[in-house]
Amino acid sequence: MEELEHTCPHPRTTLTEPAIFARETSCDCRAPHEKLTIAQARRGTPVDRPVRVYADGIFDLFHSGHARALMQAKNLFPNTYLIVGVCSDELTHKYKGFTVMTEHERYEALRHCRYVDEVLRDAPWTLTPEFLEKHKIDFVAHDDIPYSSAGSEDVYKHIKEAGMFVPTQRTEGISTSDIITRIVRDYDVYARRNLQRGYTAKELNVSYINEKKYRLQNQVDRMKEKVRTVEEKSKHFVYRVEEKSHDLIQKWEEKSREFIGNFLELFGPDGTWKQVFQERSGRMLSYALSPRESPCNSPPRELSPLRSPSPPSPPTRWHNARPSPPTSPKGASASISSMSEGDEDEK
């Protein structure tokens, strides 16, 4: 049993290395290869070897649809060893058409798919019993749509009749033909793209006139991109200016309200300044109406001995003289009273 396990390859458990290439002579598996049914394979038997599943194709422009088909083939059974056959350029160009990738590029693309255990180069277009026996193939995985080619309505018809065919599902919306159609449809775009990236017109099989046209279109596109960039920057600048202006106006309004409030609080009808003014006015009026008297206990002024008081001169009446204006209110009242007394004496 141990010898059989060592002589039969097992599915890869690590993904640090690409898948191996199949030998051209025979299969490496030397364990007894009994024919399995699909029910037996799904139960995980036999335990001494994996179930060998074969999937073939062109795999040009390897994409997610290819990878999903191989993922389904790898997970058909609990213990699957997936062999992928890739047809050569010669067979493909003869029966299907020209490919974008070379056969060696397609081989390497399959080797680095995580679901593939072994890659068989130069795979046959039609599977024969001798080929199936040589590589110890238990089942063949492919989508169930009849594949008409090489004068046959379905190249997998005899595999289906033998009970060795296991169908997989196609991925809608993605195929090699769809990808090529996109490139052909947008040929000018991709030609301009590659010219811009440094490819020559000769490498792209582009005429001199088309080359100049593509380069001119690239310059126009660059100018449009610059204008678009300037517009975006201008919009951003205007937005920032508007935002700053809004902030400044809002701050100005807040400061204005604060200034007006402080002004009204100071100079308003009930403001602080009015109260101060009233207090100062009241104090000034009180000082003006009731001036302070000299103290009673102050000593009287003494006359100097050198200067004696002059004797009072006798009053002289001037009938026609006009009295001089009084210098004070008290003097004015005294002069009026003396004039009235003089008039009485004359009468």
XYZ file of C-alpha atoms in Angstrom, residues 40-256:
217
model
C -18.245 5.803 -6.636
C -16.045 8.843 -7.308
C -18.405 11.116 -5.381
C -18.210 8.801 -2.361
C -14.453 9.342 -2.317
C -13.366 5.843 -3.365
C -10.888 4.401 -4.008
C -8.746 5.583 -1.131
C -5.452 4.487 -2.686
C -5.529 7.003 -5.534
C -7.228 10.279 -6.559
C -9.899 10.566 -9.234
C -8.189 11.698 -12.444
C -10.256 14.326 -14.263
C -9.298 15.698 -17.672
C -10.342 19.098 -19.065
C -9.104 20.421 -22.413
C -9.373 23.626 -24.396
C -7.557 26.425 -26.210
C -7.474 28.860 -23.262
C -6.508 31.862 -25.406
C -6.454 35.139 -23.441
C -6.939 33.157 -20.232
C -9.766 34.805 -18.264
C -12.089 34.254 -15.324
C -14.487 32.089 -17.368
C -11.680 29.592 -17.962
C -10.659 29.679 -14.292
C -14.221 29.091 -13.077
C -14.625 26.079 -15.365
C -11.388 24.586 -14.004
C -12.508 25.332 -10.453
C -15.703 23.344 -11.058
C -13.713 20.455 -12.546
C -11.338 20.448 -9.586
C -14.223 20.246 -7.098
C -16.271 17.545 -8.842
C -15.104 14.879 -6.389
C -13.624 14.839 -2.875
C -10.167 13.774 -4.110
C -9.573 15.109 -7.630
C -6.368 15.246 -9.662
C -7.001 17.729 -12.479
C -5.184 17.344 -15.791
C -5.625 20.170 -18.301
C -4.925 19.565 -21.986
C -3.949 22.587 -24.107
C -4.055 22.309 -27.912
C -1.092 23.496 -29.963
C -1.068 26.446 -32.356
C -1.082 24.145 -35.352
C -4.266 22.302 -34.379
C -5.990 25.460 -33.165
C -5.272 27.443 -36.342
C -6.444 24.492 -38.424
C -9.752 23.778 -36.683
C -10.704 26.988 -34.866
C -8.728 30.012 -36.025
C -5.853 32.296 -35.207
C -4.953 32.855 -31.550
C -3.682 35.958 -29.795
C -1.341 34.093 -27.453
C 1.188 31.517 -28.580
C 0.968 27.933 -27.384
C 3.848 28.426 -24.943
C 2.157 31.470 -23.437
C -1.044 29.471 -23.055
C 0.823 26.554 -21.445
C 2.382 28.877 -18.872
C -0.935 30.581 -18.156
C -2.480 27.206 -17.247
C 0.483 26.154 -15.140
C -0.110 29.108 -12.847
C -3.798 28.478 -12.276
C -4.332 27.314 -8.697
C -6.802 24.552 -9.630
C -4.509 22.762 -12.123
C -2.347 19.830 -11.010
C -0.876 18.903 -14.402
C -0.698 20.495 -17.864
C -0.681 18.313 -20.972
C 0.897 20.124 -23.935
C -0.134 19.548 -27.560
C -3.405 17.932 -26.510
C -5.376 16.046 -29.199
C -8.417 17.673 -30.783
C -10.471 14.482 -30.408
C -10.085 12.131 -27.448
C -9.463 8.509 -28.345
C -9.741 5.450 -26.070
C -5.976 4.981 -26.417
C -5.348 8.517 -25.151
C -7.677 8.019 -22.180
C -6.005 4.759 -21.279
C -2.505 6.160 -21.671
C -3.144 8.957 -19.165
C -5.376 6.907 -16.842
C -8.256 9.373 -17.206
C -11.397 8.570 -15.214
C -13.659 11.430 -16.322
C -13.700 14.312 -18.815
C -15.057 17.708 -17.698
C -16.491 20.270 -20.132
C -19.631 22.344 -20.572
C -22.618 20.371 -21.850
C -23.140 22.392 -25.053
C -22.430 20.202 -28.134
C -19.033 21.169 -29.536
C -19.123 20.723 -33.303
C -15.708 20.608 -34.932
C -13.491 18.513 -37.204
C -16.497 17.130 -39.085
C -18.295 16.016 -35.911
C -21.494 17.380 -34.430
C -20.121 16.856 -30.940
C -16.516 15.848 -30.281
C -17.518 14.645 -26.784
C -20.370 12.421 -27.963
C -18.547 9.116 -27.478
C -17.288 10.268 -24.036
C -20.863 10.968 -22.974
C -22.003 7.577 -24.245
C -19.243 5.867 -22.240
C -20.436 7.521 -18.993
C -17.162 9.394 -18.538
C -18.452 12.922 -19.161
C -19.064 15.341 -16.255
C -20.607 18.724 -17.241
C -19.504 22.120 -15.980
C -21.278 25.463 -16.306
C -20.146 28.299 -18.574
C -19.686 31.808 -17.192
C -21.979 34.219 -18.969
C -20.683 37.574 -20.172
C -17.032 36.619 -20.591
C -15.270 34.714 -23.345
C -12.212 35.006 -25.567
C -14.396 35.997 -28.521
C -16.033 38.776 -26.458
C -12.643 40.201 -25.487
C -11.412 40.184 -29.091
C -14.666 41.838 -30.202
C -14.092 44.678 -27.724
C -10.570 45.237 -29.035
C -11.695 45.241 -32.668
C -14.625 47.541 -31.920
C -12.411 50.067 -30.104
C -9.372 49.576 -32.308
C -8.634 53.314 -32.652
C -8.679 53.787 -28.887
C -6.183 50.977 -28.272
C -3.972 52.055 -31.196
C -3.781 55.570 -29.752
C -3.151 54.117 -26.296
C -0.186 52.056 -27.465
C 1.245 54.888 -29.565
C 1.145 57.042 -26.450
C 2.963 54.308 -24.513
C 5.876 54.200 -26.940
C 4.931 51.608 -29.552
C 5.793 52.514 -33.134
C 3.357 52.699 -36.022
C 5.169 49.775 -37.640
C 4.679 47.587 -34.574
C 0.974 48.444 -34.558
C 0.636 48.039 -38.340
C -0.680 51.599 -38.587
C -0.281 53.759 -41.675
C 1.545 57.104 -41.637
C -1.678 59.092 -42.001
C -3.431 57.194 -39.228
C -0.410 57.612 -36.997
C -0.526 61.403 -37.391
C -4.275 61.362 -36.850
C -3.945 59.309 -33.659
C -1.168 61.504 -32.305
C -3.220 64.633 -32.996
C -6.192 63.085 -31.208
C -3.937 62.256 -28.260
C -2.808 65.892 -28.081
C -6.410 67.085 -28.222
C -7.336 64.674 -25.438
C -4.439 65.909 -23.313
C -5.565 69.499 -23.798
C -9.112 68.544 -22.841
C -7.792 66.813 -19.750
C -5.791 69.912 -18.791
C -8.848 72.124 -19.274
C -10.924 69.710 -17.213
C -8.275 69.726 -14.488
C -8.174 73.547 -14.451
C -11.968 73.663 -14.251
C -11.980 71.259 -11.342
C -9.310 73.275 -9.531
C -11.202 76.509 -10.242
C -14.418 75.031 -8.884
C -12.564 73.887 -5.800
C -10.996 77.338 -5.348
C -14.349 79.108 -5.771
C -15.923 76.715 -3.295
C -13.180 77.453 -0.774
C -13.545 81.228 -1.307
C -17.312 80.982 -0.817
C -16.809 78.926 2.305
C -14.279 81.421 3.698
C -16.534 84.348 2.776
C -19.453 82.722 4.541
C -17.315 82.208 7.638
C -16.076 85.817 7.544
C -19.608 87.210 7.124
C -20.837 85.058 9.975
C -17.996 86.226 12.219
C -18.594 89.856 11.182
C -22.281 89.568 12.065
C -21.420 88.088 15.444
C -18.906 90.877 16.148
C -21.397 93.520 14.957
